[in-house]
Amino acid sequence: MAPVNVKKICCIGAGYVGGPTCAVIALKCPNIQVTIVDLNQARIDGWNSEDYRLPIYEPGLVEVVKQARGRNLFFSTDIDRAIQEADLIFVSVNTPTKKSGVGAGFAADLNYVESATRRIAAVATSSKIVVEKSTVPMRTAESMRTILEANSKPGLRFDILSNPEFLAEGTAIDDLFAPDRVLIGSLQTFEGKSACQSLTNVYANWVHTDRILTVGLWSSELSKLAANAMLAQRISSINALSAICEATGANIEEVAHAVGRDTRVGSKFLRASVGFGGSCFQKDILNLVYLSESLHLPEVAAYWRQVVTLNEYQKRRFSKRVVDTLFNTITNKNIAILGFAFKADTGDTRESPAITLVRDFLSERAHVTIFDPQVDESQIWLDLSEALPDVSINQIKNQVTIAKSALSAAQNSEAVVVATEWKEFKDINWQAVYNTMKKPAFVFDGRMILDGDALRQIGFKVITIGRGDKL
Ligand code: UDX
Ligand code: UDX
């Protein structure tokens, strides 16, 4: 069987992964028609909006959509039609951590993957290559194949591939244009390898074949979990060292630089912070913990679990440092939080450490004012009500204000806390901020982005993560 020449692609799930990934595929493969579908009409309307008010913020994404939309890139809620027409289908639906039942708090909820797979089986009238794009537990491909084979029309063939996405939010377009690698997993059968070649040919339109790695299905599924777990482990390692720095007067930036200069370690992903967030790291590690436990490997499970435990500790340690520094109480004090997204250059707040900080400050009965350049106000209220299920939204709103600028957030506050590394926070008129604040005016830099010495010259008391400097 020769590899299928892919002419039409359908992507189920128009989120942070499916949207940018398939928009770039459309841009780079003008001869392939790409249709991105989603159940959520508002999301699709956003993708189709005339003024390009796309549902997600990602630098460079609007330019990609402008070039390809209407040419060979389409967004639709007509899922069945897109499935029927496609040769190849990406499944990019979300796989959140289960909230109840077996594996609650650890295992991935595969409900959406299963329902997308069942939909494909129910409506497909021709053979398809079905690609797992969502990060899934190992051997999900097998379940997908069983569902497809048991429910489809006779004579149809479904080849399942695993093609995990490694893009990071905020740099998604650059990551997709020039990926370190594209990973494609397939069954090592003749048919599996042939399907793998079909997808390889799609990426080969712009990615050098040296960078397209083809492996077995299970290796591919595990590699995605392993990559995220190892990246997160580096952050927890450096954050654990930041606690030692604060206690001893060492400087974590100097330590990270010295360690990272060893080419065996490398310098990337060693930035101490108030903790990692995002939709992937915690979820994928918990997934790995669950997998290890299911395989009766408790030591392995405990090892990975500690990466998440340390991250929780880092967030708690930081909020405690704020309280301790502000003379052991923040009750009725005004705290300005700069940044609510889980990292810079995204409006995404999933698992953002800022949520934990606000929750901790509210439990100390402080007043919190939040400013983020990209996060919608409604999203902040949603996140805070989820983080504080026992507190009514009105009570939350009594204690929290959302500001339109960093300067107005800081007005009349005792402390400014930097929770996200937005570049623009470096360029705030800090003198003006100082003038509006109560004295002594404290700045807590949870992202190591500010020039502490310049702020001290103005008169601020500055506390930076990973530094034990005297105020
Ligand atoms: C993705 C992956 O799917 C997840 O496994 C990975 O770990 C992180 O990235 P992401 O794109 O960030 O998720 O999720 P989200 O932005 O929530 O988008 C998923 C979309 O799928 C949503 O717009 C949702 O409406 C849609 N969806 C979900 C469907 O269209 N059909 C469904 O059955 C379920
Ligand atoms: C991550 C992976 O990088 C990506 O390959 C995968 O596909 C999805 O998960 P993402 O979560 O979008 O991407 O962002 P990433 O840049 O990895 O940052 C994750 C979190 O770690 C953020 O909260 C970030 O601020 C934090 N971080 C990152 C640090 O605290 N220190 C660092 O040195 C790097």
PDB file of N, CA and C in Angstrom, residues 37-112:
ATOM      1  N   VAL A  37     -12.145  22.243  13.160  1.00  0.00           N
ATOM      2  CA  VAL A  37     -13.528  22.242  13.655  1.00  0.00           C
ATOM      3  C   VAL A  37     -13.548  22.206  15.178  1.00  0.00           C
ATOM      4  N   ASP A  38     -14.636  22.687  15.721  1.00  0.00           N
ATOM      5  CA  ASP A  38     -14.770  22.719  17.181  1.00  0.00           C
ATOM      6  C   ASP A  38     -16.257  22.728  17.506  1.00  0.00           C
ATOM      7  N   LEU A  39     -16.603  22.151  18.650  1.00  0.00           N
ATOM      8  CA  LEU A  39     -17.997  22.166  19.121  1.00  0.00           C
ATOM      9  C   LEU A  39     -18.415  23.556  19.556  1.00  0.00           C
ATOM     10  N   ASN A  40     -17.424  24.347  19.940  1.00  0.00           N
ATOM     11  CA  ASN A  40     -17.693  25.634  20.559  1.00  0.00           C
ATOM     12  C   ASN A  40     -17.862  26.717  19.477  1.00  0.00           C
ATOM     13  N   GLN A  41     -19.137  27.119  19.277  1.00  0.00           N
ATOM     14  CA  GLN A  41     -19.451  28.074  18.206  1.00  0.00           C
ATOM     15  C   GLN A  41     -18.724  29.411  18.427  1.00  0.00           C
ATOM     16  N   ALA A  42     -18.651  29.854  19.688  1.00  0.00           N
ATOM     17  CA  ALA A  42     -18.018  31.163  19.951  1.00  0.00           C
ATOM     18  C   ALA A  42     -16.549  31.127  19.547  1.00  0.00           C
ATOM     19  N   ARG A  43     -15.894  29.999  19.824  1.00  0.00           N
ATOM     20  CA  ARG A  43     -14.480  29.881  19.447  1.00  0.00           C
ATOM     21  C   ARG A  43     -14.307  29.959  17.934  1.00  0.00           C
ATOM     22  N   ILE A  44     -15.180  29.215  17.227  1.00  0.00           N
ATOM     23  CA  ILE A  44     -15.076  29.215  15.753  1.00  0.00           C
ATOM     24  C   ILE A  44     -15.381  30.616  15.217  1.00  0.00           C
ATOM     25  N   ASP A  45     -16.377  31.290  15.800  1.00  0.00           N
ATOM     26  CA  ASP A  45     -16.685  32.660  15.358  1.00  0.00           C
ATOM     27  C   ASP A  45     -15.465  33.557  15.537  1.00  0.00           C
ATOM     28  N   GLY A  46     -14.761  33.362  16.647  1.00  0.00           N
ATOM     29  CA  GLY A  46     -13.543  34.146  16.885  1.00  0.00           C
ATOM     30  C   GLY A  46     -12.518  33.903  15.784  1.00  0.00           C
ATOM     31  N   TRP A  47     -12.293  32.636  15.469  1.00  0.00           N
ATOM     32  CA  TRP A  47     -11.308  32.309  14.410  1.00  0.00           C
ATOM     33  C   TRP A  47     -11.726  32.900  13.071  1.00  0.00           C
ATOM     34  N   ASN A  48     -13.064  32.990  12.854  1.00  0.00           N
ATOM     35  CA  ASN A  48     -13.553  33.511  11.565  1.00  0.00           C
ATOM     36  C   ASN A  48     -13.782  35.015  11.577  1.00  0.00           C
ATOM     37  N   SER A  49     -13.541  35.683  12.695  1.00  0.00           N
ATOM     38  CA  SER A  49     -13.949  37.087  12.792  1.00  0.00           C
ATOM     39  C   SER A  49     -13.203  37.956  11.783  1.00  0.00           C
ATOM     40  N   GLU A  50     -13.967  38.915  11.221  1.00  0.00           N
ATOM     41  CA  GLU A  50     -13.402  39.748  10.154  1.00  0.00           C
ATOM     42  C   GLU A  50     -12.212  40.558  10.624  1.00  0.00           C
ATOM     43  N   ASP A  51     -12.287  41.030  11.879  1.00  0.00           N
ATOM     44  CA  ASP A  51     -11.182  41.861  12.378  1.00  0.00           C
ATOM     45  C   ASP A  51     -10.125  41.024  13.111  1.00  0.00           C
ATOM     46  N   TYR A  52     -10.116  39.730  12.894  1.00  0.00           N
ATOM     47  CA  TYR A  52      -9.087  38.824  13.425  1.00  0.00           C
ATOM     48  C   TYR A  52      -8.974  38.890  14.950  1.00  0.00           C
ATOM     49  N   ARG A  53     -10.143  38.995  15.591  1.00  0.00           N
ATOM     50  CA  ARG A  53     -10.112  38.908  17.066  1.00  0.00           C
ATOM     51  C   ARG A  53     -10.129  37.422  17.424  1.00  0.00           C
ATOM     52  N   LEU A  54      -8.966  36.789  17.268  1.00  0.00           N
ATOM     53  CA  LEU A  54      -8.868  35.328  17.417  1.00  0.00           C
ATOM     54  C   LEU A  54      -9.085  34.933  18.881  1.00  0.00           C
ATOM     55  N   PRO A  55      -9.579  33.720  19.117  1.00  0.00           N
ATOM     56  CA  PRO A  55      -9.885  33.332  20.498  1.00  0.00           C
ATOM     57  C   PRO A  55      -8.647  33.118  21.365  1.00  0.00           C
ATOM     58  N   ILE A  56      -7.468  33.018  20.748  1.00  0.00           N
ATOM     59  CA  ILE A  56      -6.275  32.901  21.586  1.00  0.00           C
ATOM     60  C   ILE A  56      -5.248  33.929  21.138  1.00  0.00           C
ATOM     61  N   TYR A  57      -4.450  34.398  22.104  1.00  0.00           N
ATOM     62  CA  TYR A  57      -3.412  35.373  21.783  1.00  0.00           C
ATOM     63  C   TYR A  57      -2.091  34.633  21.625  1.00  0.00           C
ATOM     64  N   GLU A  58      -1.461  34.839  20.499  1.00  0.00           N
ATOM     65  CA  GLU A  58      -0.175  34.183  20.247  1.00  0.00           C
ATOM     66  C   GLU A  58       0.559  35.065  19.244  1.00  0.00           C
ATOM     67  N   PRO A  59       1.752  35.565  19.594  1.00  0.00           N
ATOM     68  CA  PRO A  59       2.454  36.446  18.669  1.00  0.00           C
ATOM     69  C   PRO A  59       2.639  35.798  17.290  1.00  0.00           C
ATOM     70  N   GLY A  60       2.287  36.536  16.229  1.00  0.00           N
ATOM     71  CA  GLY A  60       2.483  36.054  14.854  1.00  0.00           C
ATOM     72  C   GLY A  60       1.322  35.237  14.314  1.00  0.00           C
ATOM     73  N   LEU A  61       0.378  34.860  15.182  1.00  0.00           N
ATOM     74  CA  LEU A  61      -0.718  33.983  14.734  1.00  0.00           C
ATOM     75  C   LEU A  61      -1.659  34.697  13.760  1.00  0.00           C
ATOM     76  N   VAL A  62      -1.961  35.960  14.056  1.00  0.00           N
ATOM     77  CA  VAL A  62      -2.896  36.692  13.181  1.00  0.00           C
ATOM     78  C   VAL A  62      -2.347  36.738  11.753  1.00  0.00           C
ATOM     79  N   GLU A  63      -1.053  36.964  11.615  1.00  0.00           N
ATOM     80  CA  GLU A  63      -0.450  37.050  10.276  1.00  0.00           C
ATOM     81  C   GLU A  63      -0.609  35.718   9.536  1.00  0.00           C
ATOM     82  N   VAL A  64      -0.428  34.612  10.263  1.00  0.00           N
ATOM     83  CA  VAL A  64      -0.579  33.293   9.631  1.00  0.00           C
ATOM     84  C   VAL A  64      -2.029  33.121   9.158  1.00  0.00           C
ATOM     85  N   VAL A  65      -2.968  33.451  10.029  1.00  0.00           N
ATOM     86  CA  VAL A  65      -4.385  33.248   9.695  1.00  0.00           C
ATOM     87  C   VAL A  65      -4.773  34.179   8.541  1.00  0.00           C
ATOM     88  N   LYS A  66      -4.241  35.398   8.555  1.00  0.00           N
ATOM     89  CA  LYS A  66      -4.563  36.342   7.468  1.00  0.00           C
ATOM     90  C   LYS A  66      -4.161  35.784   6.109  1.00  0.00           C
ATOM     91  N   GLN A  67      -3.007  35.113   6.077  1.00  0.00           N
ATOM     92  CA  GLN A  67      -2.531  34.609   4.789  1.00  0.00           C
ATOM     93  C   GLN A  67      -3.293  33.378   4.321  1.00  0.00           C
ATOM     94  N   ALA A  68      -3.685  32.534   5.253  1.00  0.00           N
ATOM     95  CA  ALA A  68      -4.213  31.227   4.822  1.00  0.00           C
ATOM     96  C   ALA A  68      -5.742  31.121   4.879  1.00  0.00           C
ATOM     97  N   ARG A  69      -6.387  31.913   5.746  1.00  0.00           N
ATOM     98  CA  ARG A  69      -7.840  31.741   5.924  1.00  0.00           C
ATOM     99  C   ARG A  69      -8.574  32.077   4.630  1.00  0.00           C
ATOM    100  N   GLY A  70      -9.502  31.200   4.261  1.00  0.00           N
ATOM    101  CA  GLY A  70     -10.265  31.418   3.032  1.00  0.00           C
ATOM    102  C   GLY A  70      -9.539  30.877   1.811  1.00  0.00           C
ATOM    103  N   ARG A  71      -8.215  30.709   1.896  1.00  0.00           N
ATOM    104  CA  ARG A  71      -7.446  30.130   0.775  1.00  0.00           C
ATOM    105  C   ARG A  71      -7.516  28.610   0.913  1.00  0.00           C
ATOM    106  N   ASN A  72      -6.846  28.072   1.907  1.00  0.00           N
ATOM    107  CA  ASN A  72      -6.917  26.622   2.152  1.00  0.00           C
ATOM    108  C   ASN A  72      -7.080  26.331   3.642  1.00  0.00           C
ATOM    109  N   LEU A  73      -7.450  27.381   4.396  1.00  0.00           N
ATOM    110  CA  LEU A  73      -7.665  27.196   5.838  1.00  0.00           C
ATOM    111  C   LEU A  73      -9.078  27.627   6.183  1.00  0.00           C
ATOM    112  N   PHE A  74      -9.828  26.720   6.811  1.00  0.00           N
ATOM    113  CA  PHE A  74     -11.233  27.008   7.143  1.00  0.00           C
ATOM    114  C   PHE A  74     -11.517  26.628   8.593  1.00  0.00           C
ATOM    115  N   PHE A  75     -12.400  27.373   9.216  1.00  0.00           N
ATOM    116  CA  PHE A  75     -12.821  27.091  10.590  1.00  0.00           C
ATOM    117  C   PHE A  75     -14.323  26.849  10.569  1.00  0.00           C
ATOM    118  N   SER A  76     -14.769  25.788  11.236  1.00  0.00           N
ATOM    119  CA  SER A  76     -16.188  25.434  11.110  1.00  0.00           C
ATOM    120  C   SER A  76     -16.665  24.641  12.331  1.00  0.00           C
ATOM    121  N   THR A  77     -17.984  24.651  12.519  1.00  0.00           N
ATOM    122  CA  THR A  77     -18.550  23.762  13.541  1.00  0.00           C
ATOM    123  C   THR A  77     -19.166  22.519  12.876  1.00  0.00           C
ATOM    124  N   ASP A  78     -19.051  22.447  11.553  1.00  0.00           N
ATOM    125  CA  ASP A  78     -19.596  21.285  10.852  1.00  0.00           C
ATOM    126  C   ASP A  78     -18.566  20.146  10.918  1.00  0.00           C
ATOM    127  N   ILE A  79     -18.540  19.509  12.096  1.00  0.00           N
ATOM    128  CA  ILE A  79     -17.504  18.510  12.365  1.00  0.00           C
ATOM    129  C   ILE A  79     -17.657  17.302  11.427  1.00  0.00           C
ATOM    130  N   ASP A  80     -18.902  16.859  11.241  1.00  0.00           N
ATOM    131  CA  ASP A  80     -19.123  15.634  10.462  1.00  0.00           C
ATOM    132  C   ASP A  80     -18.624  15.783   9.032  1.00  0.00           C
ATOM    133  N   ARG A  81     -18.933  16.926   8.440  1.00  0.00           N
ATOM    134  CA  ARG A  81     -18.531  17.120   7.044  1.00  0.00           C
ATOM    135  C   ARG A  81     -17.003  17.145   6.918  1.00  0.00           C
ATOM    136  N   ALA A  82     -16.369  17.835   7.859  1.00  0.00           N
ATOM    137  CA  ALA A  82     -14.900  17.917   7.794  1.00  0.00           C
ATOM    138  C   ALA A  82     -14.282  16.528   7.960  1.00  0.00           C
ATOM    139  N   ILE A  83     -14.879  15.714   8.842  1.00  0.00           N
ATOM    140  CA  ILE A  83     -14.374  14.341   9.020  1.00  0.00           C
ATOM    141  C   ILE A  83     -14.527  13.555   7.716  1.00  0.00           C
ATOM    142  N   GLN A  84     -15.720  13.667   7.141  1.00  0.00           N
ATOM    143  CA  GLN A  84     -15.989  12.866   5.934  1.00  0.00           C
ATOM    144  C   GLN A  84     -15.032  13.206   4.800  1.00  0.00           C
ATOM    145  N   GLU A  85     -14.728  14.491   4.663  1.00  0.00           N
ATOM    146  CA  GLU A  85     -13.909  14.911   3.519  1.00  0.00           C
ATOM    147  C   GLU A  85     -12.425  14.623   3.704  1.00  0.00           C
ATOM    148  N   ALA A  86     -11.988  14.471   4.982  1.00  0.00           N
ATOM    149  CA  ALA A  86     -10.545  14.451   5.229  1.00  0.00           C
ATOM    150  C   ALA A  86      -9.891  13.103   4.926  1.00  0.00           C
ATOM    151  N   ASP A  87      -8.607  13.174   4.523  1.00  0.00           N
ATOM    152  CA  ASP A  87      -7.795  11.957   4.434  1.00  0.00           C
ATOM    153  C   ASP A  87      -7.130  11.701   5.780  1.00  0.00           C
ATOM    154  N   LEU A  88      -6.844  12.823   6.468  1.00  0.00           N
ATOM    155  CA  LEU A  88      -6.093  12.724   7.723  1.00  0.00           C
ATOM    156  C   LEU A  88      -6.763  13.616   8.761  1.00  0.00           C
ATOM    157  N   ILE A  89      -6.943  13.085   9.966  1.00  0.00           N
ATOM    158  CA  ILE A  89      -7.656  13.840  11.020  1.00  0.00           C
ATOM    159  C   ILE A  89      -6.767  13.978  12.253  1.00  0.00           C
ATOM    160  N   PHE A  90      -6.517  15.207  12.665  1.00  0.00           N
ATOM    161  CA  PHE A  90      -5.823  15.435  13.935  1.00  0.00           C
ATOM    162  C   PHE A  90      -6.867  15.501  15.053  1.00  0.00           C
ATOM    163  N   VAL A  91      -6.616  14.796  16.135  1.00  0.00           N
ATOM    164  CA  VAL A  91      -7.497  14.916  17.308  1.00  0.00           C
ATOM    165  C   VAL A  91      -6.760  15.800  18.314  1.00  0.00           C
ATOM    166  N   SER A  92      -7.236  17.037  18.447  1.00  0.00           N
ATOM    167  CA  SER A  92      -6.562  18.025  19.317  1.00  0.00           C
ATOM    168  C   SER A  92      -7.507  18.536  20.389  1.00  0.00           C
ATOM    169  N   VAL A  93      -8.337  17.649  20.891  1.00  0.00           N
ATOM    170  CA  VAL A  93      -9.266  18.080  21.945  1.00  0.00           C
ATOM    171  C   VAL A  93      -8.535  18.066  23.285  1.00  0.00           C
ATOM    172  N   ASN A  94      -9.120  18.707  24.273  1.00  0.00           N
ATOM    173  CA  ASN A  94      -8.427  18.803  25.554  1.00  0.00           C
ATOM    174  C   ASN A  94      -8.536  17.506  26.366  1.00  0.00           C
ATOM    175  N   THR A  95      -7.516  17.283  27.193  1.00  0.00           N
ATOM    176  CA  THR A  95      -7.459  16.073  28.015  1.00  0.00           C
ATOM    177  C   THR A  95      -7.112  16.489  29.453  1.00  0.00           C
ATOM    178  N   PRO A  96      -8.068  17.130  30.131  1.00  0.00           N
ATOM    179  CA  PRO A  96      -7.753  17.643  31.473  1.00  0.00           C
ATOM    180  C   PRO A  96      -7.565  16.514  32.488  1.00  0.00           C
ATOM    181  N   THR A  97      -7.039  16.850  33.652  1.00  0.00           N
ATOM    182  CA  THR A  97      -6.910  15.850  34.717  1.00  0.00           C
ATOM    183  C   THR A  97      -8.313  15.509  35.235  1.00  0.00           C
ATOM    184  N   LYS A  98      -8.541  14.212  35.468  1.00  0.00           N
ATOM    185  CA  LYS A  98      -9.871  13.782  35.945  1.00  0.00           C
ATOM    186  C   LYS A  98     -10.207  14.409  37.288  1.00  0.00           C
ATOM    187  N   LYS A  99     -11.453  14.864  37.420  1.00  0.00           N
ATOM    188  CA  LYS A  99     -11.847  15.489  38.694  1.00  0.00           C
ATOM    189  C   LYS A  99     -12.527  14.505  39.631  1.00  0.00           C
ATOM    190  N   SER A 100     -13.038  13.392  39.075  1.00  0.00           N
ATOM    191  CA  SER A 100     -13.677  12.407  39.958  1.00  0.00           C
ATOM    192  C   SER A 100     -13.468  11.002  39.398  1.00  0.00           C
ATOM    193  N   GLY A 101     -13.826  10.004  40.211  1.00  0.00           N
ATOM    194  CA  GLY A 101     -13.722   8.612  39.770  1.00  0.00           C
ATOM    195  C   GLY A 101     -12.309   8.070  39.916  1.00  0.00           C
ATOM    196  N   VAL A 102     -12.068   6.923  39.253  1.00  0.00           N
ATOM    197  CA  VAL A 102     -10.759   6.263  39.365  1.00  0.00           C
ATOM    198  C   VAL A 102      -9.667   7.183  38.811  1.00  0.00           C
ATOM    199  N   GLY A 103      -8.599   7.368  39.589  1.00  0.00           N
ATOM    200  CA  GLY A 103      -7.482   8.201  39.113  1.00  0.00           C
ATOM    201  C   GLY A 103      -7.744   9.690  39.230  1.00  0.00           C
ATOM    202  N   ALA A 104      -8.805  10.066  39.957  1.00  0.00           N
ATOM    203  CA  ALA A 104      -9.122  11.499  40.098  1.00  0.00           C
ATOM    204  C   ALA A 104      -7.913  12.260  40.626  1.00  0.00           C
ATOM    205  N   GLY A 105      -7.650  13.421  40.025  1.00  0.00           N
ATOM    206  CA  GLY A 105      -6.513  14.234  40.464  1.00  0.00           C
ATOM    207  C   GLY A 105      -5.205  13.850  39.795  1.00  0.00           C
ATOM    208  N   PHE A 106      -5.188  12.725  39.093  1.00  0.00           N
ATOM    209  CA  PHE A 106      -3.946  12.278  38.440  1.00  0.00           C
ATOM    210  C   PHE A 106      -4.159  11.929  36.972  1.00  0.00           C
ATOM    211  N   ALA A 107      -5.082  11.003  36.728  1.00  0.00           N
ATOM    212  CA  ALA A 107      -5.233  10.463  35.375  1.00  0.00           C
ATOM    213  C   ALA A 107      -5.854  11.500  34.439  1.00  0.00           C
ATOM    214  N   ALA A 108      -5.582  11.332  33.145  1.00  0.00           N
ATOM    215  CA  ALA A 108      -6.172  12.245  32.164  1.00  0.00           C
ATOM    216  C   ALA A 108      -7.611  11.835  31.889  1.00  0.00           C
ATOM    217  N   ASP A 109      -8.458  12.829  31.708  1.00  0.00           N
ATOM    218  CA  ASP A 109      -9.848  12.567  31.350  1.00  0.00           C
ATOM    219  C   ASP A 109      -9.910  12.398  29.832  1.00  0.00           C
ATOM    220  N   LEU A 110     -10.187  11.169  29.418  1.00  0.00           N
ATOM    221  CA  LEU A 110     -10.144  10.882  27.978  1.00  0.00           C
ATOM    222  C   LEU A 110     -11.507  10.943  27.317  1.00  0.00           C
ATOM    223  N   ASN A 111     -12.450  11.504  28.066  1.00  0.00           N
ATOM    224  CA  ASN A 111     -13.807  11.575  27.572  1.00  0.00           C
ATOM    225  C   ASN A 111     -13.892  12.267  26.205  1.00  0.00           C
ATOM    226  N   TYR A 112     -13.161  13.395  26.076  1.00  0.00           N
ATOM    227  CA  TYR A 112     -13.263  14.160  24.820  1.00  0.00           C
ATOM    228  C   TYR A 112     -12.578  13.428  23.670  1.00  0.00           C
TER     229      TYR A 112
END
